[in-house]
Short mmCIF file of C-alpha atoms in Angstrom, two decimals:
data_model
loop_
_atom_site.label_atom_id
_atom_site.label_comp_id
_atom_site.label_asym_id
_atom_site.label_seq_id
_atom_site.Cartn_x
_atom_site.Cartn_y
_atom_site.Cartn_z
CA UNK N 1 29.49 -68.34 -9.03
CA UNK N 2 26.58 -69.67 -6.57
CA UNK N 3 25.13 -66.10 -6.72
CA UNK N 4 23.56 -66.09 -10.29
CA UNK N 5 20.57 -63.76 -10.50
CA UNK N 6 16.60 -65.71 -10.59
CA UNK N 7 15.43 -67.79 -11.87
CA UNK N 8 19.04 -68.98 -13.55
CA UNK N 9 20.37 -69.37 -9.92
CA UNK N 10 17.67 -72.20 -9.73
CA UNK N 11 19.01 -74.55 -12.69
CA UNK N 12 22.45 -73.49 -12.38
CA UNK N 13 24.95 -75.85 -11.44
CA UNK N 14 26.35 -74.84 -8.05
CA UNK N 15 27.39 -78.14 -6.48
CA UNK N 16 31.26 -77.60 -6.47
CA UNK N 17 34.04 -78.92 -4.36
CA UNK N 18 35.13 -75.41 -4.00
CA UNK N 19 37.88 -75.62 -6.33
CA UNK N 20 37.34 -76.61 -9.73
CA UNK N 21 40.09 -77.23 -13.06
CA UNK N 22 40.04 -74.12 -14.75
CA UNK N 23 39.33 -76.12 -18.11
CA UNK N 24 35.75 -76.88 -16.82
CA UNK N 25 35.37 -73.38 -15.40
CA UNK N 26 33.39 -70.88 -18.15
CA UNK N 27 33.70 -67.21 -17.96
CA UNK N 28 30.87 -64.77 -17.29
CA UNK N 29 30.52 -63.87 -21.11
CA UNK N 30 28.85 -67.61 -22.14
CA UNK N 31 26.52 -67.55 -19.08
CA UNK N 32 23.62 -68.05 -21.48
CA UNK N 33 25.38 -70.54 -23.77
CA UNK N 34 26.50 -73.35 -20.45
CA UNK N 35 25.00 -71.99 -17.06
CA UNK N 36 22.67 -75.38 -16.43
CA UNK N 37 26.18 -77.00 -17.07
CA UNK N 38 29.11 -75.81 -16.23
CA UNK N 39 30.40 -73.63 -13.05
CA UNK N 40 30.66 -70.45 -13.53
CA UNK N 41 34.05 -68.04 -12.28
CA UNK N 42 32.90 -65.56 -9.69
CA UNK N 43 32.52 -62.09 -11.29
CA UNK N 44 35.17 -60.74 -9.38
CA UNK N 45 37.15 -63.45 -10.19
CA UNK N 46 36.82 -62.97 -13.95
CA UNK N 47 39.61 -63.94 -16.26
CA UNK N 48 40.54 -60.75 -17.95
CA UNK N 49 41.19 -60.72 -21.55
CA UNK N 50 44.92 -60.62 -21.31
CA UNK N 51 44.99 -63.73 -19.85
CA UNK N 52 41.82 -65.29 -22.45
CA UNK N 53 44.38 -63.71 -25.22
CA UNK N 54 47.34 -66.07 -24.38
CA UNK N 55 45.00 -69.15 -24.04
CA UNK N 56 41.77 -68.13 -26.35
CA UNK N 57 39.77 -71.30 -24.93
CA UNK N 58 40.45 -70.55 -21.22
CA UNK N 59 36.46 -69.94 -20.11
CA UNK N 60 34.91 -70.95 -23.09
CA UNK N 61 32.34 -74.31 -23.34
CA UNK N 62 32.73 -77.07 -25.04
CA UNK N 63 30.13 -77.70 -28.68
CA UNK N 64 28.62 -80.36 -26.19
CA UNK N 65 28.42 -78.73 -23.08
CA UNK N 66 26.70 -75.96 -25.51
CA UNK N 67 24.11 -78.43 -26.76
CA UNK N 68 23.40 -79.83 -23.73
CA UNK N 69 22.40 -76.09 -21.84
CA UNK N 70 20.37 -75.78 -25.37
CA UNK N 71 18.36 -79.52 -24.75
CA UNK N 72 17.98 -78.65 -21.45
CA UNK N 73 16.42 -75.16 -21.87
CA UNK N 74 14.03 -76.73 -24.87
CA UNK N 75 12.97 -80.07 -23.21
CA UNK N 76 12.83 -79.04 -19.80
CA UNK N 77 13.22 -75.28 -18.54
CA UNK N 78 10.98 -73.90 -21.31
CA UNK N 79 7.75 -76.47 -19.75
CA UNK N 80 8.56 -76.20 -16.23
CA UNK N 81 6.09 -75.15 -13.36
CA UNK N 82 8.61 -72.68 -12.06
CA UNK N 83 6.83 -69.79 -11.51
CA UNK N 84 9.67 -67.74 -12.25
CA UNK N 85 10.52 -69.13 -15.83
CA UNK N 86 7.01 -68.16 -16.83
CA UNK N 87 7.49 -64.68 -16.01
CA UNK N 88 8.48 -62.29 -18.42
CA UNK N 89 12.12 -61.89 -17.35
CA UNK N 90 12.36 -66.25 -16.97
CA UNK N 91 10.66 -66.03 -21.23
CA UNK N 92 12.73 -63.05 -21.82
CA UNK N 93 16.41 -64.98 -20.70
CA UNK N 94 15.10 -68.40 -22.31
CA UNK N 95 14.70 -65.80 -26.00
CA UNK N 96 18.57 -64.62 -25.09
CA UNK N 97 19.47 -68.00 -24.31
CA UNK N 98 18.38 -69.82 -27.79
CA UNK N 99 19.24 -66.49 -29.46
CA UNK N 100 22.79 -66.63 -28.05
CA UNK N 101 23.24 -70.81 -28.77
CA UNK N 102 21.81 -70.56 -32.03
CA UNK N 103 24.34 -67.82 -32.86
CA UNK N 104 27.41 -69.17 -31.69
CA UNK N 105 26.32 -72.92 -33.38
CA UNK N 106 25.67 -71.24 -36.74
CA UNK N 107 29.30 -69.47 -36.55
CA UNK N 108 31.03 -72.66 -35.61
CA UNK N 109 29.57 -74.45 -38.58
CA UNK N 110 30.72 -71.88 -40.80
CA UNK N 111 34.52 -72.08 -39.43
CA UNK N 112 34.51 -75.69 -39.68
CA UNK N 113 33.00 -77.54 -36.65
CA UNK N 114 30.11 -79.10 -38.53
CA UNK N 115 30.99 -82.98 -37.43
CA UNK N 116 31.04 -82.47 -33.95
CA UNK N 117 27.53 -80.27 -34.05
CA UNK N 118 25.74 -82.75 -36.46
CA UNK N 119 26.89 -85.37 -34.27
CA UNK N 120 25.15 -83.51 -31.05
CA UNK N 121 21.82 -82.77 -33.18
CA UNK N 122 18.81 -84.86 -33.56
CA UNK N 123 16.40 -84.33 -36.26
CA UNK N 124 13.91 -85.47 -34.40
CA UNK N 125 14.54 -83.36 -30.92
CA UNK N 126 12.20 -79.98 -30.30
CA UNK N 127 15.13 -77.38 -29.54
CA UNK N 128 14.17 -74.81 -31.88
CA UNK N 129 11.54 -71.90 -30.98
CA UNK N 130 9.66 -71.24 -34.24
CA UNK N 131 7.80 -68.72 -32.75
CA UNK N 132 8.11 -65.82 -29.72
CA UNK N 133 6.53 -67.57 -27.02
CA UNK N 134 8.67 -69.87 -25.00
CA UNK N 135 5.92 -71.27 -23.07
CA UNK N 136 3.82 -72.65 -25.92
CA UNK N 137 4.65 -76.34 -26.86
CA UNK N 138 3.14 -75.76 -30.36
CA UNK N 139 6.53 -73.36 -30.55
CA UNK N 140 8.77 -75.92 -30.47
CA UNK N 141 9.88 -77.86 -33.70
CA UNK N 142 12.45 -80.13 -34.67
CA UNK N 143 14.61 -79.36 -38.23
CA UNK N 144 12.60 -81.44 -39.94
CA UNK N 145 9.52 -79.83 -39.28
CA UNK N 146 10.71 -76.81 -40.78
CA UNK N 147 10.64 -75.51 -44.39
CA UNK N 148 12.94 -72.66 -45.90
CA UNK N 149 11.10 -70.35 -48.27
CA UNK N 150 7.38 -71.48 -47.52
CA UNK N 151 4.95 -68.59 -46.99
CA UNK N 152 2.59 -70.65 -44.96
CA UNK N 153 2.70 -73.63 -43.31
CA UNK N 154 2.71 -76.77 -45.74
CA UNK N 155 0.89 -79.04 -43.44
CA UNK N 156 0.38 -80.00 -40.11
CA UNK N 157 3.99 -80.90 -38.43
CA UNK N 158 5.75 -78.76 -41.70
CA UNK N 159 6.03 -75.11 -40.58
CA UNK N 160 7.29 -72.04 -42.68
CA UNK N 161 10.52 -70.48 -40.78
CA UNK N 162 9.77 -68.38 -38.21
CA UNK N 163 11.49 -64.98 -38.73
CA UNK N 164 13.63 -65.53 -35.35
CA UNK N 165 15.09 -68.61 -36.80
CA UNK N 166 15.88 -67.64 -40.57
CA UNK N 167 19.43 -66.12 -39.49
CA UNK N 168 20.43 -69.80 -38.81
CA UNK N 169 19.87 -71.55 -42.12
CA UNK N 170 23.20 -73.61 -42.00
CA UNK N 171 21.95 -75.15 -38.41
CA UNK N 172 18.60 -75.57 -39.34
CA UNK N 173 19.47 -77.17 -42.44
CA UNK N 174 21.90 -79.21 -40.47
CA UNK N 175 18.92 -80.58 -38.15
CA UNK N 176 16.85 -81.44 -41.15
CA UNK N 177 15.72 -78.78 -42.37
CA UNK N 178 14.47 -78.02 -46.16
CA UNK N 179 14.23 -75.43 -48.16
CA UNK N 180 11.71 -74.91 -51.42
CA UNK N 181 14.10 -74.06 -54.44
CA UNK N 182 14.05 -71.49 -56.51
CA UNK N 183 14.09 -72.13 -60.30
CA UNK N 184 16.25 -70.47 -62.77
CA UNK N 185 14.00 -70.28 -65.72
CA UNK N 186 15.16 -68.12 -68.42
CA UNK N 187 11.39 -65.57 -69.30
CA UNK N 188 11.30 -64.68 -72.86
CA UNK N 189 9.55 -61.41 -72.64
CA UNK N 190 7.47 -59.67 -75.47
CA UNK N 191 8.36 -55.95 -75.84
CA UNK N 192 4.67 -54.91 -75.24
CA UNK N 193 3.25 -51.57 -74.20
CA UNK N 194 -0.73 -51.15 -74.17
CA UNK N 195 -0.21 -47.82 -73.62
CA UNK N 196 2.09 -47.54 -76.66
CA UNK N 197 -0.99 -49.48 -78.74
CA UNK N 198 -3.33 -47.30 -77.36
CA UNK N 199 -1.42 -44.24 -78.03
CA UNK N 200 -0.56 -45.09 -81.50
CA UNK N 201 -4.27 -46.12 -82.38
CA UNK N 202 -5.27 -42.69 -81.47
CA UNK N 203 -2.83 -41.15 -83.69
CA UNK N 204 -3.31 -43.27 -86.77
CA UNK N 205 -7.51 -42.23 -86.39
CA UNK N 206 -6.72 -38.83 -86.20
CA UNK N 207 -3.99 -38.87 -88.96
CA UNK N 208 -7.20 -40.32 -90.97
CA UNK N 209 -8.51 -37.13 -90.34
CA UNK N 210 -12.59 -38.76 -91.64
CA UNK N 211 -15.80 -38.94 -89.84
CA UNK N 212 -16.31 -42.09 -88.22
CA UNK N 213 -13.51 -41.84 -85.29
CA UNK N 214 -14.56 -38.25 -84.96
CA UNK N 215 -17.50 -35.80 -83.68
CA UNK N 216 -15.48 -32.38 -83.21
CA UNK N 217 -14.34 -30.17 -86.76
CA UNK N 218 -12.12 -27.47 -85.54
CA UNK N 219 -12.22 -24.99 -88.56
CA UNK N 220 -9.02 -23.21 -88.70
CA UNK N 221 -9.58 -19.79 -90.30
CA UNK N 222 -5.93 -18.87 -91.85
CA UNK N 223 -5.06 -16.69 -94.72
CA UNK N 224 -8.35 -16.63 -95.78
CA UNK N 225 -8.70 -20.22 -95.85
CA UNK N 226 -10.51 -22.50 -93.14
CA UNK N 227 -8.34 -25.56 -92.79
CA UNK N 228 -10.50 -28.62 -90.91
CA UNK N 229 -9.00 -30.77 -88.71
CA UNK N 230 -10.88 -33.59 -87.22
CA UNK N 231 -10.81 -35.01 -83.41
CA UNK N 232 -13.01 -37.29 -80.81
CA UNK N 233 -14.85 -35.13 -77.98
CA UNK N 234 -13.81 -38.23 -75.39
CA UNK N 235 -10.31 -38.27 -76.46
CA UNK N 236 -10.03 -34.66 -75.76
CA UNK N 237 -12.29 -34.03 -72.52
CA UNK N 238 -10.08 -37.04 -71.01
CA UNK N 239 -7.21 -35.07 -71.79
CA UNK N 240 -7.75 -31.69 -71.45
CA UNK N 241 -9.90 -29.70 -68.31
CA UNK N 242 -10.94 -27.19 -70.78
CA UNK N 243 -12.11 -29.56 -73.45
CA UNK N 244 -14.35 -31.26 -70.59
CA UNK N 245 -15.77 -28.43 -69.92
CA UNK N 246 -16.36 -27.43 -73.28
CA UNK N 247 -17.70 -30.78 -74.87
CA UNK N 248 -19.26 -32.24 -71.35
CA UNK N 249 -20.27 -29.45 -69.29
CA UNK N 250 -23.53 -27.16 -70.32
CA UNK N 251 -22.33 -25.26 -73.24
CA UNK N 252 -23.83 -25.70 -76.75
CA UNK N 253 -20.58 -27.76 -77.87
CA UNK N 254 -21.86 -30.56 -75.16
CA UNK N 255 -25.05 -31.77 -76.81
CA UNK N 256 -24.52 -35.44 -77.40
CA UNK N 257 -24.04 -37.48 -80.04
CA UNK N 258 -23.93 -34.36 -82.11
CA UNK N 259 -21.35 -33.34 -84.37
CA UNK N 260 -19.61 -30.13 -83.17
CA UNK N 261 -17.77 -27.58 -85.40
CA UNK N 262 -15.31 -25.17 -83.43
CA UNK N 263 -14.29 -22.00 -85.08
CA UNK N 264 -10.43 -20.52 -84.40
CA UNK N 265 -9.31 -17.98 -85.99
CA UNK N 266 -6.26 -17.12 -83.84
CA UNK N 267 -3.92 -20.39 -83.73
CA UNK N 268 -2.16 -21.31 -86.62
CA UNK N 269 -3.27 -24.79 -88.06
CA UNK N 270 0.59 -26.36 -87.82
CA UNK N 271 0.19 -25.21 -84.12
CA UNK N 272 -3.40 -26.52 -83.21
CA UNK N 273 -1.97 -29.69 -84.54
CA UNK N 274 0.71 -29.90 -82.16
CA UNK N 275 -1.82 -28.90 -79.80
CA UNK N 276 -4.26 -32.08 -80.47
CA UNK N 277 -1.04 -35.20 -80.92
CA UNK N 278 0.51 -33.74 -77.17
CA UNK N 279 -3.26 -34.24 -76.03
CA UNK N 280 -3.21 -37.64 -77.53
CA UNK N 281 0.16 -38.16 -75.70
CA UNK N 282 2.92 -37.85 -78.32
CA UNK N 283 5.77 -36.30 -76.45
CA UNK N 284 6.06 -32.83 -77.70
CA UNK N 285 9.57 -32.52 -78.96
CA UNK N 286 7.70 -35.85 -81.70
CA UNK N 287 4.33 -34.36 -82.14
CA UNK N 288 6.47 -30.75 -83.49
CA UNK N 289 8.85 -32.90 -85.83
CA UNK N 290 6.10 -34.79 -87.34
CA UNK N 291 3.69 -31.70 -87.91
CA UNK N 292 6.42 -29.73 -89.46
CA UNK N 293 7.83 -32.82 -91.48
CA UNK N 294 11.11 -32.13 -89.45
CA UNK N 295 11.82 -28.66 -90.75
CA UNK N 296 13.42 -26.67 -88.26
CA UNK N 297 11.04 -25.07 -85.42
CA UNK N 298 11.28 -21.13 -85.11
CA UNK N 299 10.52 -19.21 -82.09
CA UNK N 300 7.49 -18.04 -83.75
CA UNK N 301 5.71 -20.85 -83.61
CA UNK N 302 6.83 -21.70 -80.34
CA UNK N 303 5.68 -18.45 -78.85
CA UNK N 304 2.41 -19.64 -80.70
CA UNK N 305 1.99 -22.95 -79.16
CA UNK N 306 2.96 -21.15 -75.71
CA UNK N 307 -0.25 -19.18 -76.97
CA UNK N 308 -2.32 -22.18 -77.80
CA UNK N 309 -1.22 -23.74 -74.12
CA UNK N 310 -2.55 -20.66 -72.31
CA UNK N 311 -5.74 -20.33 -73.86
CA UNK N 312 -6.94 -23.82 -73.43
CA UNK N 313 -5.43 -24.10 -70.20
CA UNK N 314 -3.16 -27.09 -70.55
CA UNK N 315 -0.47 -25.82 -68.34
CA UNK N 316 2.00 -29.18 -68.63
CA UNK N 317 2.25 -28.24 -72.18
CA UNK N 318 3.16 -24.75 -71.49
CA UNK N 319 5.96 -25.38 -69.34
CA UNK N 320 7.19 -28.07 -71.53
CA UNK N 321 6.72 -25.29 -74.11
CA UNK N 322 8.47 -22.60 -72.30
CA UNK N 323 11.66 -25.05 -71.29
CA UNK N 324 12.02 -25.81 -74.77
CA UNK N 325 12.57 -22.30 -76.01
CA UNK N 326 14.66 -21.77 -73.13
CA UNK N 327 17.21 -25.17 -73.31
CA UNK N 328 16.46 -24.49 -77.22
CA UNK N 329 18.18 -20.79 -77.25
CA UNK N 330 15.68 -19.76 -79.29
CA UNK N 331 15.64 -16.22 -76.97
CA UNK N 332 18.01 -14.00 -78.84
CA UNK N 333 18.66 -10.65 -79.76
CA UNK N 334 16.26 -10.12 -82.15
CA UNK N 335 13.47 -11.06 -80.39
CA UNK N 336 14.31 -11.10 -76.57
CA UNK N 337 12.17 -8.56 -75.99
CA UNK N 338 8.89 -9.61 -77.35
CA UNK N 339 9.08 -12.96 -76.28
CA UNK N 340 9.63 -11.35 -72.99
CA UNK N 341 6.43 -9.64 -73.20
CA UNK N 342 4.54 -12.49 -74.31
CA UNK N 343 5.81 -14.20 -71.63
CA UNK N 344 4.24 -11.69 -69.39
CA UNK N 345 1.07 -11.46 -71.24
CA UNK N 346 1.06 -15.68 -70.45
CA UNK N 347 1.90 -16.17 -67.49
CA UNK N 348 5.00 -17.94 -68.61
CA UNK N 349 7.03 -17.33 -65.34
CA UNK N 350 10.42 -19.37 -66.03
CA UNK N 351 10.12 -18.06 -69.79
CA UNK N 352 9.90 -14.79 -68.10
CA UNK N 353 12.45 -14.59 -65.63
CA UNK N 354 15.15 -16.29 -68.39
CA UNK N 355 14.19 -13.47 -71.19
CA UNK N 356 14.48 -10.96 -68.43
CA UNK N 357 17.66 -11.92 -67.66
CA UNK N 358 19.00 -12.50 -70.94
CA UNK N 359 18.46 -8.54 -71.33
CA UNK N 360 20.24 -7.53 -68.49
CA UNK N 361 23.04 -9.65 -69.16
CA UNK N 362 23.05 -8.46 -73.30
CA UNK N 363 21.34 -5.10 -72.57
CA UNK N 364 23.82 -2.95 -74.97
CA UNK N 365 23.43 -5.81 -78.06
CA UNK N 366 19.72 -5.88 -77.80
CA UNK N 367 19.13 -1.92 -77.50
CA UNK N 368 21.33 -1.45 -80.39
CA UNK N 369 20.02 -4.50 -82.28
CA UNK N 370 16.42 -2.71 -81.53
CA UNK N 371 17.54 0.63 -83.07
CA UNK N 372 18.63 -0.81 -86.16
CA UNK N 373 15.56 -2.61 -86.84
CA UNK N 374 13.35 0.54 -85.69
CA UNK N 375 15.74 2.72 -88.47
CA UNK N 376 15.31 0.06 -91.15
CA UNK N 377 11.30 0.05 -90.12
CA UNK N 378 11.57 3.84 -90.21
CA UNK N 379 13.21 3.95 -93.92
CA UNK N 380 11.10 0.91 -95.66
CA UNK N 381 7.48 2.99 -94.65
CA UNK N 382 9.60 6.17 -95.61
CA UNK N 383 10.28 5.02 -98.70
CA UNK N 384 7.28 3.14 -99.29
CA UNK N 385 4.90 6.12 -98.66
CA UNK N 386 7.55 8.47 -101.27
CA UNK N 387 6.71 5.67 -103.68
CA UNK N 388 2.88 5.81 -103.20
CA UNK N 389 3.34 9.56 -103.20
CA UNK N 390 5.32 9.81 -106.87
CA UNK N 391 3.04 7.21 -108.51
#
């Protein structure tokens, strides 16, 4: 083929005798891997592939035929004048070119051909393109001027692999190139969580339950008894919108360096102290099982926490709360219904929508469950008021 398309035509060999052996003849398909040197069959005269399936090398060039087209296209085609090699279609077919070489090397090292390539290669010779611009001289390396695994360059003359060229280790490595090593050290780790420290510190001061770590006395008013528990303003406002409002916005709570006493007189204490460990970040299911020295939870207090949630606004707590009572089945029918219109009341929507349709579902169990505790209601204040009446 005399007929290749510019600016290939111009370094392709096309001094023939007219007929050529068809074992120096290359087909079509490896015009980038031998065109400066070998002659190419005429498109139309092709081989097809049932004919290159009975004799697999028919068409194909030879490892030094290959490595010659590659030295030529490094040492001379990618410096020439030629107008039309500087182009972007001439720098765009010299990228195919070393793309398509460099592949075809690298696969016949890996199926056993590495004597005959090392013996082609010179460490010393400039035939790689570490880089994307053909034209540049800088571009152009040797294997030993490259290293595998550097993030910069190492010196002057020692390059890091370009990322064009790190597909071809086991040719690179074959022209001299090196590669940084990675160490197998075995890390002995310390379990360590400053979070965790942090976390725990806060507990153990409030567990102390004294006056230095804290500035804030809740006074729980219960059963006519006020039950104190102590806390930090900072710990709280960090953790809690409504805290920061209370203890660092405007209201008489936020005078500094003050000690503040907050009156509650609708939260019981076991709850509140829930309330304060979740703020400190104990997980919840934790903060419950160590308040109520892991006796079992009841829905009333649960129902009180959701309480608790809602009023100081800390609505992660409340869903938390709500799931738990749900995945808990602590919604029976007993109390179905009044959860279900504290759930309303909060705003607990999931709570809500489960307790609603718990009813539906057991609406025959709970009605009747409901009369018989209205009846036995009914009797006890009966009976209670015929008592007060005789005596």
């Amino acid at each position: 083929d005399t007929n290749l398309e510019s600016p290939l035509k111009e370094t392709a060999v096309t001094t023939t005798t007219g007929f050529e052996s068809i074992s120096l003849m290359c087909c079509q398909e490896y015009k980038l891997l031998c065109w400066t040197q070998c002659p190419l069959f005429l498109r139309s005269l092709d081989p097809p592939n049932t004919f290159k399936s009975h004799i697999p090398e028919s068409g194909c060039p030879t490892i030094n035929k290959i490595i010659d087209n590659l030295y030529y296209v490094a040492l001379d085609i990618s410096q020439s004048e030629n107008s039309s090699w500087k182009s972007q279609k001439g720098a765009q077919l010299i990228l195919n070119s070393l793309k398509e070489t460099y592949n075809h090397l690298e696969t016949l090292l890996k199926t056993g051909y590495y004597s005959e390539i090392a013996s082609r290669i010179q460490t010393n010779a400039k035939i790689f393109l570490n880089g994307n611009d053909p034209s540049n001289p800088k571009d152009w390396v040797s294997g030993k001027n490259l290293v595998f695994g550097a993030q910069e360059d190492v010196r002057a003359g020692l390059h890091k692999v370009h990322d064009n060229l790190k597909e071809f280790k086991q040719l690179l490595k074959l022209a001299g190139a090196r590669e940084i090593k990675n160490i197998n050290f075995d890390i002995k780790t310390q379990t360590y969580s400053q979070k965790d420290k942090l976390l725990s510190g806060l507990l153990d001061s409030f567990e102390q339950n004294d006056t230095m770590h804290h500035d804030v006395v809740f006074q729980i008013h219960h059963k006519d008894e006020i039950e104190e528990i102590k806390a930090n303003r900072y710990v709280l406002s960090a953790a809690s919108e409504h805290f920061k409002a209370l203890f660092c916005g405007k209201m008489k709570e936020a005078i500094e360096y003050q000690k503040v006493i907050v009156d509650i007189d609708d939260i019981e204490p076991s709850t509140f102290r829930v309330l304060i460990r979740w703020l400190h970040g104990q997980e919840l299911e934790e903060a419950i099982s160590t308040v109520l020295n892991d006796s079992k939870c009841s829905d009333v207090f649960l129902v009180d926490l959701l309480k608790a949630s809602d009023k100081y606004q800390v609505d992660p707590l409340k869903d938390q709360v709500e799931i738990l009572i749900i995945k808990g089945s602590y919604v029976n029918i007993d109390n179905a219904i009044e959860i279900n219109e504290w759930a309303k009341l909060l705003r607990a929507t999931q709570l809500n929508n489960y307790c609603q349709q718990y009813i539906k579902e057991n609406k025959t169990l709970v009605i009747e469950k409901k009369i018989v505790s209205f009846i036995k209601g009914l009797f006890f204040e009966i009976s209670r008021n015929f008592y007060l009446f005789i005596y």
